[in-house]
CSV table of C-alpha atoms in Angstrom, one decimal:
chain,number,residue,atom,x,y,z
H,250,UNK,CA,58.9,41.3,-37.3
H,251,UNK,CA,61.7,39.2,-39.5
H,252,UNK,CA,65.3,38.2,-37.9
H,253,UNK,CA,68.1,37.3,-39.2
H,254,UNK,CA,70.7,37.2,-36.3
H,255,UNK,CA,69.5,34.5,-33.7
H,256,UNK,CA,70.7,36.5,-30.6
H,257,UNK,CA,68.7,38.6,-31.0
H,258,UNK,CA,65.3,36.7,-30.1
H,259,UNK,CA,62.7,37.1,-27.1
H,260,UNK,CA,59.9,37.3,-25.7
H,261,UNK,CA,58.4,38.9,-29.1
H,262,UNK,CA,58.9,35.4,-30.5
H,263,UNK,CA,57.0,33.1,-28.4
H,264,UNK,CA,53.3,33.0,-28.2
H,265,UNK,CA,51.3,31.1,-25.6
H,266,UNK,CA,48.4,29.6,-26.1
H,267,UNK,CA,44.9,28.3,-25.0
H,268,UNK,CA,43.7,25.3,-27.0
H,269,UNK,CA,40.0,26.0,-25.6
H,270,UNK,CA,40.2,29.6,-27.6
H,271,UNK,CA,43.1,29.6,-29.1
H,272,UNK,CA,44.1,33.1,-28.9
H,273,UNK,CA,47.2,34.5,-28.1
H,274,UNK,CA,47.9,35.4,-24.2
H,275,UNK,CA,51.6,36.3,-22.1
H,276,UNK,CA,54.4,34.3,-21.5
H,277,UNK,CA,53.7,34.8,-18.1
H,278,UNK,CA,50.2,34.7,-17.8
H,279,UNK,CA,48.1,32.0,-15.6
H,280,UNK,CA,46.1,28.9,-15.9
H,281,UNK,CA,43.1,27.0,-14.8
H,282,UNK,CA,45.0,22.8,-13.8
H,283,UNK,CA,44.5,21.1,-16.6
H,284,UNK,CA,44.1,24.2,-19.0
H,285,UNK,CA,45.3,22.8,-22.6
H,286,UNK,CA,48.0,25.3,-22.7
H,287,UNK,CA,50.7,25.9,-25.9
H,288,UNK,CA,53.5,28.0,-26.3
H,289,UNK,CA,54.6,28.4,-29.7
H,290,UNK,CA,58.4,29.9,-30.7
H,291,UNK,CA,58.3,31.1,-34.4
H,292,UNK,CA,61.9,31.6,-36.3
H,293,UNK,CA,62.0,33.2,-38.9
H,294,UNK,CA,64.3,29.9,-41.3
H,295,UNK,CA,67.5,32.5,-42.6
H,296,UNK,CA,68.0,33.0,-38.3
H,297,UNK,CA,69.3,29.6,-38.3
H,298,UNK,CA,67.7,29.2,-35.1
H,299,UNK,CA,67.3,25.5,-34.5
H,300,UNK,CA,67.0,22.1,-31.3
H,301,UNK,CA,65.3,24.6,-29.0
H,302,UNK,CA,64.6,22.6,-25.9
H,303,UNK,CA,62.6,24.1,-23.0
H,304,UNK,CA,63.7,24.1,-19.3
H,305,UNK,CA,61.0,23.6,-17.4
H,306,UNK,CA,61.1,23.7,-13.3
H,307,UNK,CA,58.7,23.0,-10.9
H,308,UNK,CA,59.1,26.1,-7.8
H,309,UNK,CA,57.6,23.5,-4.9
H,310,UNK,CA,59.8,20.3,-5.4
H,311,UNK,CA,62.5,22.1,-7.5
H,312,UNK,CA,62.2,19.0,-9.9
H,313,UNK,CA,63.3,20.0,-14.0
H,314,UNK,CA,63.0,18.4,-17.1
H,315,UNK,CA,63.4,19.1,-20.3
H,316,UNK,CA,60.4,19.5,-23.4
H,317,UNK,CA,61.1,18.8,-26.7
H,318,UNK,CA,58.5,20.5,-28.9
H,319,UNK,CA,56.7,19.6,-32.4
H,320,UNK,CA,58.4,21.5,-35.5
H,321,UNK,CA,55.9,22.7,-38.4
H,322,UNK,CA,57.5,25.3,-41.7
H,323,UNK,CA,56.4,26.9,-44.7
H,324,UNK,CA,59.5,26.7,-45.4
H,325,UNK,CA,60.0,30.5,-44.4
H,326,UNK,CA,59.0,30.2,-40.8
H,327,UNK,CA,59.2,27.9,-38.3
H,328,UNK,CA,57.1,27.5,-35.7
H,329,UNK,CA,58.0,25.5,-32.6
H,330,UNK,CA,55.2,24.2,-30.1
H,331,UNK,CA,55.4,22.8,-26.2
H,332,UNK,CA,53.3,21.6,-24.6
H,333,UNK,CA,52.8,22.8,-20.8
H,334,UNK,CA,52.0,20.4,-18.2
H,335,UNK,CA,49.1,22.2,-16.3
H,336,UNK,CA,48.4,19.0,-14.4
H,337,UNK,CA,48.9,20.6,-10.2
H,338,UNK,CA,48.4,24.0,-9.5
H,339,UNK,CA,51.8,25.2,-8.9
H,340,UNK,CA,54.5,27.9,-9.4
H,341,UNK,CA,56.4,27.4,-12.3
H,342,UNK,CA,60.2,28.3,-13.9
H,343,UNK,CA,60.7,28.1,-17.5
H,344,UNK,CA,64.1,28.9,-20.0
H,345,UNK,CA,64.3,28.2,-23.4
H,346,UNK,CA,67.5,27.5,-24.8
H,347,UNK,CA,68.4,26.6,-29.0
H,348,UNK,CA,71.5,26.7,-30.7
H,349,UNK,CA,71.8,29.5,-33.4
H,350,UNK,CA,75.0,30.1,-36.0
H,351,UNK,CA,76.6,31.2,-32.3
H,352,UNK,CA,76.4,28.8,-30.1
H,353,UNK,CA,73.2,27.6,-27.7
H,354,UNK,CA,71.5,30.7,-26.6
H,355,UNK,CA,68.8,31.3,-24.5
H,356,UNK,CA,65.1,33.3,-25.5
H,357,UNK,CA,65.6,36.9,-22.8
H,358,UNK,CA,62.2,37.6,-21.2
H,359,UNK,CA,60.7,41.8,-22.5
H,360,UNK,CA,60.2,42.2,-18.4
H,361,UNK,CA,63.7,41.8,-16.7
H,362,UNK,CA,65.4,40.3,-19.7
H,363,UNK,CA,66.3,37.6,-17.9
H,364,UNK,CA,66.2,34.1,-19.3
H,365,UNK,CA,63.4,32.7,-17.0
H,366,UNK,CA,60.6,33.4,-17.9
H,367,UNK,CA,56.7,32.3,-15.0
H,368,UNK,CA,53.9,30.0,-15.4
H,369,UNK,CA,50.8,30.2,-12.8
H,370,UNK,CA,49.2,27.3,-12.4
H,371,UNK,CA,46.3,27.2,-10.2
H,372,UNK,CA,43.3,25.2,-9.1
H,373,UNK,CA,40.2,26.2,-9.7
H,374,UNK,CA,38.3,25.4,-7.0
H,375,UNK,CA,40.1,27.0,-4.0
H,376,UNK,CA,38.6,28.6,-1.9
H,377,UNK,CA,39.6,32.1,0.2
H,378,UNK,CA,38.9,30.8,3.8
H,379,UNK,CA,36.2,32.9,5.9
H,380,UNK,CA,38.8,33.9,8.3
H,381,UNK,CA,40.9,35.3,5.6
H,382,UNK,CA,37.9,37.5,4.2
H,383,UNK,CA,38.4,41.0,4.9
H,384,UNK,CA,41.8,40.8,6.5
H,385,UNK,CA,44.8,42.6,6.6
H,386,UNK,CA,47.8,40.5,5.4
H,387,UNK,CA,51.2,41.9,6.0
H,388,UNK,CA,54.6,40.7,4.4
H,389,UNK,CA,58.1,40.3,5.5
H,390,UNK,CA,60.6,40.3,2.8
H,391,UNK,CA,63.3,39.0,5.4
H,392,UNK,CA,65.4,39.4,2.4
H,393,UNK,CA,64.9,43.1,2.3
H,394,UNK,CA,66.3,43.7,6.2
H,395,UNK,CA,70.2,42.2,5.8
H,396,UNK,CA,72.7,44.8,6.1
H,397,UNK,CA,76.4,43.1,5.3
H,398,UNK,CA,79.6,44.3,6.8
H,399,UNK,CA,80.3,47.0,9.5
H,400,UNK,CA,76.9,49.2,8.5
H,401,UNK,CA,75.3,50.4,11.6
H,402,UNK,CA,71.9,50.2,12.6
H,403,UNK,CA,70.1,53.3,11.9
């Protein structure tokens, strides 16, 4: 699909690749520690997309940094490739910022329309503890019970 207005770029222009098999996977995927993962952004040269940067944030520490891609082109399509860090198991969030004809923009994801994507890196050697097997776990989301103002209890 050719897109000529950089403002329309979304997750459909993003492909994640596992270098071991080279297959395309979802930009919302989970990968093993030390698995080589690349993210490719394809852009029709006429769209005026340039200088993309991946803003990467570690959910545990809050540390953020930018990843600059490598670029290859066939003269019509530019392919920006980002190597994603997977050195430790953690939850990461990333955004892809680029400059276009109408200024600086972020790519929107197809899930909820936000500009945030998630990457989960897991440890293949992790084993579920025996005491946890067969049990029931309850997650209590305290923020779901917040009541503001003078609303009465029900």
